[in-house]
PDB file of C-alpha atoms in Angstrom:
ATOM      1  CA  MET I   1      68.412  89.467  68.954  1.00 87.00           C
ATOM      2  CA  ARG I   2      70.609  92.039  71.349  1.00 95.00           C
ATOM      3  CA  HIS I   3      74.459  92.414  70.103  1.00 96.00           C
ATOM      4  CA  ILE I   4      77.097  92.969  72.794  1.00 97.00           C
ATOM      5  CA  ASP I   5      80.585  93.616  71.752  1.00 97.00           C
ATOM      6  CA  VAL I   6      83.354  91.741  73.696  1.00 97.00           C
ATOM      7  CA  ASN I   7      84.710  94.850  74.518  1.00 97.00           C
ATOM      8  CA  GLN I   8      82.246  95.602  76.236  1.00 98.00           C
ATOM      9  CA  ILE I   9      82.299  92.704  78.657  1.00 98.00           C
ATOM     10  CA  THR I  10      86.073  92.997  79.166  1.00 98.00           C
ATOM     11  CA  ALA I  11      85.874  96.597  80.558  1.00 98.00           C
ATOM     12  CA  THR I  12      82.846  95.424  83.104  1.00 98.00           C
ATOM     13  CA  VAL I  13      84.759  92.658  84.359  1.00 98.00           C
ATOM     14  CA  ARG I  14      87.610  94.414  84.627  1.00 98.00           C
ATOM     15  CA  ASP I  15      85.831  96.952  87.028  1.00 98.00           C
ATOM     16  CA  LEU I  16      84.025  94.545  88.663  1.00 98.00           C
ATOM     17  CA  CYS I  17      86.995  93.024  90.206  1.00 98.00           C
ATOM     18  CA  ILE I  18      88.429  95.859  91.231  1.00 98.00           C
ATOM     19  CA  ARG I  19      84.935  96.736  92.529  1.00 98.00           C
ATOM     20  CA  ALA I  20      84.796  93.219  94.315  1.00 98.00           C
ATOM     21  CA  ASN I  21      88.155  93.289  95.570  1.00 98.00           C
ATOM     22  CA  THR I  22      87.953  96.762  97.433  1.00 97.00           C
ATOM     23  CA  GLN I  23      83.941  97.289  98.025  1.00 96.00           C
ATOM     24  CA  LEU I  24      82.196  95.739 100.981  1.00 95.00           C
ATOM     25  CA  THR I  25      78.615  94.447 100.212  1.00 96.00           C
ATOM     26  CA  PRO I  26      76.246  96.831 102.033  1.00 95.00           C
ATOM     27  CA  ASP I  27      74.385  93.811 103.144  1.00 95.00           C
ATOM     28  CA  ILE I  28      77.491  92.580 105.113  1.00 95.00           C
ATOM     29  CA  LYS I  29      78.881  96.009 106.049  1.00 93.00           C
ATOM     30  CA  HIS I  30      75.444  96.444 107.798  1.00 94.00           C
ATOM     31  CA  CYS I  31      75.828  92.693 109.492  1.00 94.00           C
ATOM     32  CA  PHE I  32      78.993  93.887 111.083  1.00 93.00           C
ATOM     33  CA  ALA I  33      77.411  96.553 112.701  1.00 92.00           C
ATOM     34  CA  CYS I  34      74.143  95.183 113.742  1.00 92.00           C
ATOM     35  CA  SER I  35      76.660  91.886 115.037  1.00 94.00           C
ATOM     36  CA  ARG I  36      78.213  94.481 117.204  1.00 92.00           C
ATOM     37  CA  SER I  37      75.443  95.176 119.352  1.00 90.00           C
ATOM     38  CA  THR I  38      74.285  91.681 120.020  1.00 93.00           C
ATOM     39  CA  GLU I  39      78.155  90.081 120.254  1.00 93.00           C
ATOM     40  CA  CYS I  40      78.751  88.595 124.133  1.00 92.00           C
ATOM     41  CA  SER I  41      82.527  89.194 123.797  1.00 95.00           C
ATOM     42  CA  PRO I  42      84.264  92.155 124.073  1.00 95.00           C
ATOM     43  CA  LEU I  43      87.195  91.364 122.092  1.00 96.00           C
ATOM     44  CA  GLY I  44      84.570  90.181 119.196  1.00 95.00           C
ATOM     45  CA  ARG I  45      82.938  93.552 119.478  1.00 95.00           C
ATOM     46  CA  ASP I  46      86.563  94.760 118.358  1.00 96.00           C
ATOM     47  CA  ILE I  47      87.340  93.066 115.520  1.00 96.00           C
ATOM     48  CA  LEU I  48      83.759  93.349 114.444  1.00 96.00           C
ATOM     49  CA  ALA I  49      85.010  97.547 114.838  1.00 96.00           C
ATOM     50  CA  THR I  50      88.173  96.781 113.241  1.00 96.00           C
ATOM     51  CA  LEU I  51      86.411  94.907 110.240  1.00 96.00           C
ATOM     52  CA  GLU I  52      84.047  97.556 109.830  1.00 95.00           C
ATOM     53  CA  GLU I  53      87.391 100.110 109.897  1.00 96.00           C
ATOM     54  CA  ASN I  54      89.169  98.201 107.156  1.00 96.00           C
ATOM     55  CA  ALA I  55      86.564  97.861 104.525  1.00 96.00           C
ATOM     56  CA  ARG I  56      85.808 101.775 104.855  1.00 96.00           C
ATOM     57  CA  ILE I  57      89.552 102.143 104.465  1.00 97.00           C
ATOM     58  CA  ALA I  58      89.726  99.761 101.007  1.00 96.00           C
ATOM     59  CA  ALA I  59      87.002 101.768  99.720  1.00 96.00           C
ATOM     60  CA  ASP I  60      88.506 104.658 100.233  1.00 96.00           C
ATOM     61  CA  GLU I  61      91.567 104.458  99.392  1.00 95.00           C
ATOM     62  CA  GLN I  62      91.053 101.896  96.370  1.00 93.00           C
ATOM     63  CA  SER I  63      92.765  99.411  98.083  1.00 96.00           C
ATOM     64  CA  PRO I  64      92.436  95.405  98.652  1.00 96.00           C
ATOM     65  CA  ILE I  65      89.786  94.383 101.515  1.00 96.00           C
ATOM     66  CA  CYS I  66      92.158  91.715 101.946  1.00 95.00           C
ATOM     67  CA  GLN I  67      95.529  90.626 100.468  1.00 94.00           C
ATOM     68  CA  ASP I  68      94.371  87.330  99.664  1.00 96.00           C
ATOM     69  CA  THR I  69      92.378  89.121  96.163  1.00 96.00           C
ATOM     70  CA  GLY I  70      91.435  85.387  95.057  1.00 95.00           C
ATOM     71  CA  MET I  71      90.808  83.209  92.256  1.00 97.00           C
ATOM     72  CA  THR I  72      88.164  85.126  90.232  1.00 98.00           C
ATOM     73  CA  VAL I  73      84.541  82.829  90.000  1.00 98.00           C
ATOM     74  CA  VAL I  74      82.525  84.396  86.980  1.00 98.00           C
ATOM     75  CA  PHE I  75      79.044  83.647  87.024  1.00 98.00           C
ATOM     76  CA  VAL I  76      77.097  84.560  84.007  1.00 98.00           C
ATOM     77  CA  THR I  77      73.375  84.847  83.145  1.00 98.00           C
ATOM     78  CA  LEU I  78      72.985  84.539  79.328  1.00 97.00           C
ATOM     79  CA  GLY I  79      69.804  84.961  77.333  1.00 97.00           C
ATOM     80  CA  GLN I  80      69.752  83.003  74.465  1.00 96.00           C
ATOM     81  CA  GLU I  81      68.716  86.002  72.293  1.00 96.00           C
ATOM     82  CA  ILE I  82      72.375  87.522  72.879  1.00 96.00           C
ATOM     83  CA  HIS I  83      74.752  87.471  70.369  1.00 96.00           C
ATOM     84  CA  ILE I  84      77.878  88.324  71.210  1.00 96.00           C
ATOM     85  CA  GLU I  85      80.170  89.893  68.564  1.00 96.00           C
ATOM     86  CA  GLY I  86      84.101  90.666  68.173  1.00 96.00           C
ATOM     87  CA  GLY I  87      85.474  87.780  69.349  1.00 96.00           C
ATOM     88  CA  PHE I  88      85.031  84.861  71.719  1.00 97.00           C
ATOM     89  CA  LEU I  89      82.901  85.638  75.214  1.00 97.00           C
ATOM     90  CA  GLU I  90      85.772  83.324  77.395  1.00 97.00           C
ATOM     91  CA  ASP I  91      88.469  85.132  76.347  1.00 98.00           C
ATOM     92  CA  ALA I  92      86.600  88.555  77.147  1.00 98.00           C
ATOM     93  CA  ILE I  93      86.247  87.686  80.484  1.00 98.00           C
ATOM     94  CA  ASN I  94      89.630  86.662  80.946  1.00 98.00           C
ATOM     95  CA  GLU I  95      91.062  89.347  79.545  1.00 98.00           C
ATOM     96  CA  GLY I  96      88.755  91.635  81.812  1.00 98.00           C
ATOM     97  CA  VAL I  97      90.113  89.638  84.735  1.00 98.00           C
ATOM     98  CA  ARG I  98      93.917  89.965  83.566  1.00 98.00           C
ATOM     99  CA  ARG I  99      93.094  93.728  83.047  1.00 98.00           C
ATOM    100  CA  GLY I 100      91.425  94.395  86.725  1.00 98.00           C
ATOM    101  CA  TYR I 101      94.005  92.441  88.395  1.00 98.00           C
ATOM    102  CA  THR I 102      97.032  94.151  86.730  1.00 97.00           C
ATOM    103  CA  GLU I 103      95.776  98.095  86.716  1.00 97.00           C
ATOM    104  CA  GLY I 104      93.705  97.499  90.281  1.00 96.00           C
ATOM    105  CA  TYR I 105      97.333  96.341  91.487  1.00 96.00           C
ATOM    106  CA  LEU I 106      95.563  93.363  92.696  1.00 97.00           C
ATOM    107  CA  ARG I 107      97.398  90.246  94.005  1.00 97.00           C
ATOM    108  CA  LYS I 108      97.791  87.635  91.476  1.00 97.00           C
ATOM    109  CA  SER I 109      97.216  84.191  93.352  1.00 96.00           C
ATOM    110  CA  VAL I 110      96.840  81.584  90.408  1.00 97.00           C
ATOM    111  CA  VAL I 111      99.144  79.148  88.954  1.00 97.00           C
ATOM    112  CA  ARG I 112      98.512  77.232  85.680  1.00 97.00           C
ATOM    113  CA  ASP I 113      98.785  73.676  86.580  1.00 97.00           C
ATOM    114  CA  PRO I 114      98.333  72.235  90.134  1.00 96.00           C
ATOM    115  CA  LEU I 115     101.028  70.590  90.317  1.00 98.00           C
ATOM    116  CA  ASP I 116     103.906  72.651  88.270  1.00 96.00           C
ATOM    117  CA  ARG I 117     102.811  75.737  90.481  1.00 97.00           C
ATOM    118  CA  VAL I 118     104.062  78.405  87.877  1.00 98.00           C
ATOM    119  CA  ASN I 119     101.977  81.225  88.533  1.00 98.00           C
ATOM    120  CA  THR I 120     100.020  82.855  85.634  1.00 97.00           C
ATOM    121  CA  GLY I 121     101.164  86.425  86.270  1.00 97.00           C
ATOM    122  CA  ASP I 122      97.968  88.262  85.686  1.00 97.00           C
ATOM    123  CA  ASN I 123      95.067  85.763  87.705  1.00 98.00           C
ATOM    124  CA  THR I 124      93.736  84.139  84.926  1.00 98.00           C
ATOM    125  CA  PRO I 125      91.960  81.883  83.718  1.00 98.00           C
ATOM    126  CA  ALA I 126      89.071  82.567  85.518  1.00 98.00           C
ATOM    127  CA  ILE I 127      86.468  79.990  86.878  1.00 98.00           C
ATOM    128  CA  ILE I 128      83.736  80.572  84.699  1.00 98.00           C
ATOM    129  CA  HIS I 129      79.901  79.248  85.138  1.00 98.00           C
ATOM    130  CA  TYR I 130      76.954  79.992  82.405  1.00 97.00           C
ATOM    131  CA  GLU I 131      73.153  79.553  82.894  1.00 97.00           C
ATOM    132  CA  MET I 132      71.164  80.267  79.951  1.00 96.00           C
ATOM    133  CA  VAL I 133      67.655  81.722  80.161  1.00 97.00           C
ATOM    134  CA  PRO I 134      65.205  83.053  77.707  1.00 97.00           C
ATOM    135  CA  GLY I 135      65.505  86.370  76.641  1.00 96.00           C
ATOM    136  CA  ASP I 136      68.030  89.002  75.579  1.00 96.00           C
ATOM    137  CA  VAL I 137      69.470  89.221  79.634  1.00 96.00           C
ATOM    138  CA  PHE I 138      73.062  89.530  80.159  1.00 98.00           C
ATOM    139  CA  HIS I 139      73.658  89.139  83.691  1.00 98.00           C
ATOM    140  CA  ILE I 140      77.072  88.795  85.076  1.00 98.00           C
ATOM    141  CA  THR I 141      78.709  88.302  89.099  1.00 98.00           C
ATOM    142  CA  VAL I 142      82.436  88.569  90.047  1.00 98.00           C
ATOM    143  CA  ALA I 143      83.483  86.870  93.048  1.00 98.00           C
ATOM    144  CA  PRO I 144      86.889  86.420  93.556  1.00 98.00           C
ATOM    145  CA  LYS I 145      87.275  83.458  96.150  1.00 97.00           C
ATOM    146  CA  GLY I 146      90.495  83.504  98.489  1.00 95.00           C
ATOM    147  CA  PHE I 147      91.229  80.041  99.549  1.00 96.00           C
ATOM    148  CA  GLY I 148      92.365  80.672 103.364  1.00 95.00           C
ATOM    149  CA  SER I 149      87.858  79.981 103.060  1.00 96.00           C
ATOM    150  CA  GLU I 150      88.020  77.752  99.831  1.00 97.00           C
ATOM    151  CA  ASN I 151      90.438  75.467 101.446  1.00 97.00           C
ATOM    152  CA  MET I 152      87.767  74.834 104.569  1.00 97.00           C
ATOM    153  CA  SER I 153      85.368  73.745 102.059  1.00 96.00           C
ATOM    154  CA  LYS I 154      84.048  70.254 102.223  1.00 98.00           C
ATOM    155  CA  LEU I 155      81.631  67.655  99.848  1.00 98.00           C
ATOM    156  CA  THR I 156      79.926  64.670 101.124  1.00 98.00           C
ATOM    157  CA  MET I 157      77.779  61.932  99.304  1.00 98.00           C
ATOM    158  CA  LEU I 158      75.414  61.205 102.106  1.00 98.00           C
ATOM    159  CA  LYS I 159      72.844  58.002 102.358  1.00 98.00           C
ATOM    160  CA  PRO I 160      69.365  58.952 101.741  1.00 98.00           C
ATOM    161  CA  SER I 161      68.750  57.405 104.895  1.00 98.00           C
ATOM    162  CA  GLN I 162      70.975  59.976 106.930  1.00 98.00           C
ATOM    163  CA  GLY I 163      68.040  62.859 105.568  1.00 97.00           C
ATOM    164  CA  LEU I 164      68.053  66.420 106.783  1.00 98.00           C
ATOM    165  CA  GLU I 165      70.030  65.348 110.153  1.00 98.00           C
ATOM    166  CA  GLY I 166      72.845  64.055 108.538  1.00 98.00           C
ATOM    167  CA  VAL I 167      72.802  67.235 106.303  1.00 98.00           C
ATOM    168  CA  LYS I 168      72.594  69.341 109.353  1.00 98.00           C
ATOM    169  CA  ASN I 169      75.578  67.306 111.293  1.00 98.00           C
ATOM    170  CA  PHE I 170      78.070  67.975 108.054  1.00 98.00           C
ATOM    171  CA  VAL I 171      76.927  71.246 107.803  1.00 98.00           C
ATOM    172  CA  LEU I 172      78.214  71.797 111.614  1.00 98.00           C
ATOM    173  CA  ASP I 173      81.217  69.469 111.634  1.00 98.00           C
ATOM    174  CA  THR I 174      82.557  70.964 108.471  1.00 98.00           C
ATOM    175  CA  VAL I 175      82.395  74.724 110.336  1.00 98.00           C
ATOM    176  CA  SER I 176      83.340  73.135 113.790  1.00 97.00           C
ATOM    177  CA  ALA I 177      86.912  71.659 112.256  1.00 97.00           C
ATOM    178  CA  ALA I 178      87.260  75.049 109.944  1.00 97.00           C
ATOM    179  CA  GLY I 179      87.803  77.135 113.014  1.00 97.00           C
ATOM    180  CA  ALA I 180      89.246  80.234 112.643  1.00 96.00           C
ATOM    181  CA  ASN I 181      90.854  79.331 109.572  1.00 96.00           C
ATOM    182  CA  PRO I 182      87.997  80.980 107.086  1.00 97.00           C
ATOM    183  CA  CYS I 183      88.301  84.259 109.152  1.00 96.00           C
ATOM    184  CA  PRO I 184      85.173  84.341 110.488  1.00 97.00           C
ATOM    185  CA  PRO I 185      82.237  85.500 110.772  1.00 97.00           C
ATOM    186  CA  ILE I 186      81.588  83.377 107.753  1.00 97.00           C
ATOM    187  CA  ILE I 187      78.968  83.084 105.364  1.00 98.00           C
ATOM    188  CA  VAL I 188      78.415  79.387 104.906  1.00 98.00           C
ATOM    189  CA  GLY I 189      76.921  78.177 101.493  1.00 98.00           C
ATOM    190  CA  VAL I 190      74.935  74.799 101.354  1.00 98.00           C
ATOM    191  CA  GLY I 191      74.107  72.818  98.153  1.00 98.00           C
ATOM    192  CA  ILE I 192      71.982  69.834  98.419  1.00 98.00           C
ATOM    193  CA  GLY I 193      71.131  67.286  96.177  1.00 98.00           C
ATOM    194  CA  GLY I 194      72.142  67.072  92.311  1.00 98.00           C
ATOM    195  CA  THR I 195      75.315  64.804  91.386  1.00 98.00           C
ATOM    196  CA  LEU I 196      78.684  65.758  92.848  1.00 97.00           C
ATOM    197  CA  GLU I 197      79.620  68.709  91.043  1.00 97.00           C
ATOM    198  CA  ARG I 198      76.493  70.237  91.172  1.00 98.00           C
ATOM    199  CA  ALA I 199      76.121  69.931  94.813  1.00 98.00           C
ATOM    200  CA  ALA I 200      79.449  72.058  94.741  1.00 98.00           C
ATOM    201  CA  TYR I 201      78.115  74.808  92.344  1.00 98.00           C
ATOM    202  CA  LEU I 202      75.132  75.561  94.394  1.00 98.00           C
ATOM    203  CA  SER I 203      77.420  76.000  97.804  1.00 98.00           C
ATOM    204  CA  LYS I 204      79.106  78.563  96.052  1.00 98.00           C
ATOM    205  CA  LYS I 205      76.150  80.357  94.056  1.00 97.00           C
ATOM    206  CA  ALA I 206      74.461  80.039  97.709  1.00 98.00           C
ATOM    207  CA  LEU I 207      76.958  82.625  98.935  1.00 98.00           C
ATOM    208  CA  LEU I 208      76.022  85.113  96.464  1.00 97.00           C
ATOM    209  CA  ARG I 209      72.708  85.319  98.158  1.00 97.00           C
ATOM    210  CA  PRO I 210      72.558  89.015 100.625  1.00 96.00           C
ATOM    211  CA  VAL I 211      72.859  87.819 104.385  1.00 95.00           C
ATOM    212  CA  ASP I 212      69.618  89.933 105.067  1.00 93.00           C
ATOM    213  CA  LYS I 213      67.360  88.226 102.554  1.00 95.00           C
ATOM    214  CA  LYS I 214      65.800  84.949 103.814  1.00 94.00           C
ATOM    215  CA  ASN I 215      65.495  82.069 101.581  1.00 97.00           C
ATOM    216  CA  ASP I 216      62.129  82.131  99.306  1.00 96.00           C
ATOM    217  CA  ASN I 217      61.556  78.158 100.312  1.00 97.00           C
ATOM    218  CA  ALA I 218      59.825  78.837 104.206  1.00 97.00           C
ATOM    219  CA  PHE I 219      61.210  75.266 105.196  1.00 98.00           C
ATOM    220  CA  LEU I 220      64.287  76.013 103.951  1.00 98.00           C
ATOM    221  CA  ALA I 221      64.847  79.291 105.734  1.00 98.00           C
ATOM    222  CA  GLU I 222      63.717  77.358 108.926  1.00 98.00           C
ATOM    223  CA  VAL I 223      66.346  74.511 108.419  1.00 98.00           C
ATOM    224  CA  GLU I 224      69.033  78.024 107.708  1.00 98.00           C
ATOM    225  CA  ALA I 225      67.664  79.757 110.596  1.00 98.00           C
ATOM    226  CA  GLU I 226      68.436  76.781 113.038  1.00 98.00           C
ATOM    227  CA  LEU I 227      71.965  75.845 111.815  1.00 98.00           C
ATOM    228  CA  LEU I 228      72.887  79.662 112.212  1.00 98.00           C
ATOM    229  CA  GLU I 229      71.972  79.900 115.791  1.00 97.00           C
ATOM    230  CA  ARG I 230      73.559  76.190 116.105  1.00 98.00           C
ATOM    231  CA  ILE I 231      77.173  77.405 114.513  1.00 98.00           C
ATOM    232  CA  ASN I 232      77.327  80.526 116.422  1.00 97.00           C
ATOM    233  CA  LYS I 233      76.517  78.231 119.451  1.00 97.00           C
ATOM    234  CA  LEU I 234      80.261  77.208 118.629  1.00 97.00           C
ATOM    235  CA  GLY I 235      81.933  80.151 119.799  1.00 96.00           C
ATOM    236  CA  ILE I 236      84.260  80.304 117.009  1.00 97.00           C
ATOM    237  CA  GLY I 237      83.519  84.054 116.944  1.00 96.00           C
ATOM    238  CA  PRO I 238      85.184  86.850 115.466  1.00 96.00           C
ATOM    239  CA  ALA I 239      88.436  86.159 113.940  1.00 96.00           C
ATOM    240  CA  GLY I 240      88.373  82.731 115.974  1.00 96.00           C
ATOM    241  CA  PHE I 241      88.863  84.929 119.322  1.00 96.00           C
ATOM    242  CA  GLY I 242      85.658  83.633 120.872  1.00 96.00           C
ATOM    243  CA  GLY I 243      82.305  84.950 121.095  1.00 96.00           C
ATOM    244  CA  SER I 244      78.728  84.515 119.541  1.00 95.00           C
ATOM    245  CA  THR I 245      78.883  86.005 115.895  1.00 96.00           C
ATOM    246  CA  THR I 246      81.045  83.167 113.917  1.00 97.00           C
ATOM    247  CA  ALA I 247      78.387  83.088 110.982  1.00 97.00           C
ATOM    248  CA  MET I 248      76.351  85.900 109.232  1.00 97.00           C
ATOM    249  CA  ALA I 249      74.060  83.842 107.090  1.00 97.00           C
ATOM    250  CA  VAL I 250      73.858  79.893 106.166  1.00 98.00           C
ATOM    251  CA  ASN I 251      72.690  79.732 102.497  1.00 98.00           C
ATOM    252  CA  ILE I 252      71.106  76.864 101.000  1.00 98.00           C
ATOM    253  CA  GLN I 253      70.353  75.856  97.513  1.00 98.00           C
ATOM    254  CA  THR I 254      69.169  72.569  96.319  1.00 98.00           C
ATOM    255  CA  ASN I 255      68.658  70.686  93.217  1.00 98.00           C
ATOM    256  CA  ALA I 256      66.979  67.242  92.468  1.00 98.00           C
ATOM    257  CA  THR I 257      68.533  64.345  92.651  1.00 98.00           C
ATOM    258  CA  HIS I 258      68.967  60.120  92.384  1.00 98.00           C
ATOM    259  CA  ILE I 259      67.036  58.340  94.375  1.00 98.00           C
ATOM    260  CA  ALA I 260      69.937  56.609  95.680  1.00 98.00           C
ATOM    261  CA  GLY I 261      71.833  59.536  96.274  1.00 98.00           C
ATOM    262  CA  LEU I 262      72.470  62.769  99.074  1.00 98.00           C
ATOM    263  CA  PRO I 263      74.965  64.917  98.166  1.00 98.00           C
ATOM    264  CA  VAL I 264      75.840  68.081  99.916  1.00 98.00           C
ATOM    265  CA  SER I 265      78.929  70.399  99.792  1.00 98.00           C
ATOM    266  CA  VAL I 266      79.458  72.992 101.887  1.00 98.00           C
ATOM    267  CA  ASN I 267      81.397  76.267 100.457  1.00 98.00           C
ATOM    268  CA  ILE I 268      82.381  78.794 103.301  1.00 98.00           C
ATOM    269  CA  GLY I 269      82.960  82.723 102.351  1.00 97.00           C
ATOM    270  CA  CYS I 270      85.363  84.689 104.814  1.00 97.00           C
ATOM    271  CA  HIS I 271      83.675  87.627 106.509  1.00 96.00           C
ATOM    272  CA  ALA I 272      84.438  89.633 103.378  1.00 95.00           C
ATOM    273  CA  THR I 273      82.989  86.956 100.890  1.00 96.00           C
ATOM    274  CA  ARG I 274      83.417  89.055  97.915  1.00 96.00           C
ATOM    275  CA  HIS I 275      81.149  89.952  94.789  1.00 97.00           C
ATOM    276  CA  ALA I 276      80.105  92.551  92.474  1.00 97.00           C
ATOM    277  CA  GLU I 277      77.850  92.068  89.608  1.00 98.00           C
ATOM    278  CA  ALA I 278      76.492  93.842  86.752  1.00 98.00           C
ATOM    279  CA  ASN I 279      74.013  93.808  83.452  1.00 97.00           C
ATOM    280  CA  LEU I 280      74.786  94.635  80.353  1.00 95.00           C
TER     281      LEU I 280
END
């Protein structure tokens, strides 16, 4: 049994909130640079260069990459042999979010209720997903999600007879309808299978996979490559001004499902698709 104090968790979440909002991940920075050499539109190349410059300034000045610093989504991988001491895990995570957004001067965008719309003033509560695993692992990922991209995400319950082509068409239709709204070039997370809520979770988690890493499943890797090519042929381009770089990656995760269903969720990540992670 390994023991972790809640104060350590709070301090880690605080730092991850600030890092995720101010430092673009290396894989996305590299993708910007590579895309500039292949982008067919001169304006598109200029926009990609501007995104690179924006990311550099944000990291140098510890200022947000984007003014929408998002609703804080947290993924926790928790080993069953971990014992949390000194308080409640969820309270510790939310306190870390509170400190990160306050001390990091990040915009507070969370309202306490979707109908009364009163701002909580500290970006809590976070959306927290837990995954229990064997051993004494404690891994945490903070993924602030802006709603320019979140609002463009969709979920559908296809008929099994619609099959793979139905899935592909839904992904393409969702990206096409989103247009410039999610701040392209985007990452397209796709969750297939499970139940309604499981598909949505998978599509959100899929956004965490680096854009330069292929799917471990060879068949899904081929589907991702095809969808990425077809999405980039839509011509939406960087910031929606046209071009050949509409998406940086399509990441698919699947789950067992019921014989009568084919749930599909598309969660779109903006050009930053921010996240930071740590092991405790």
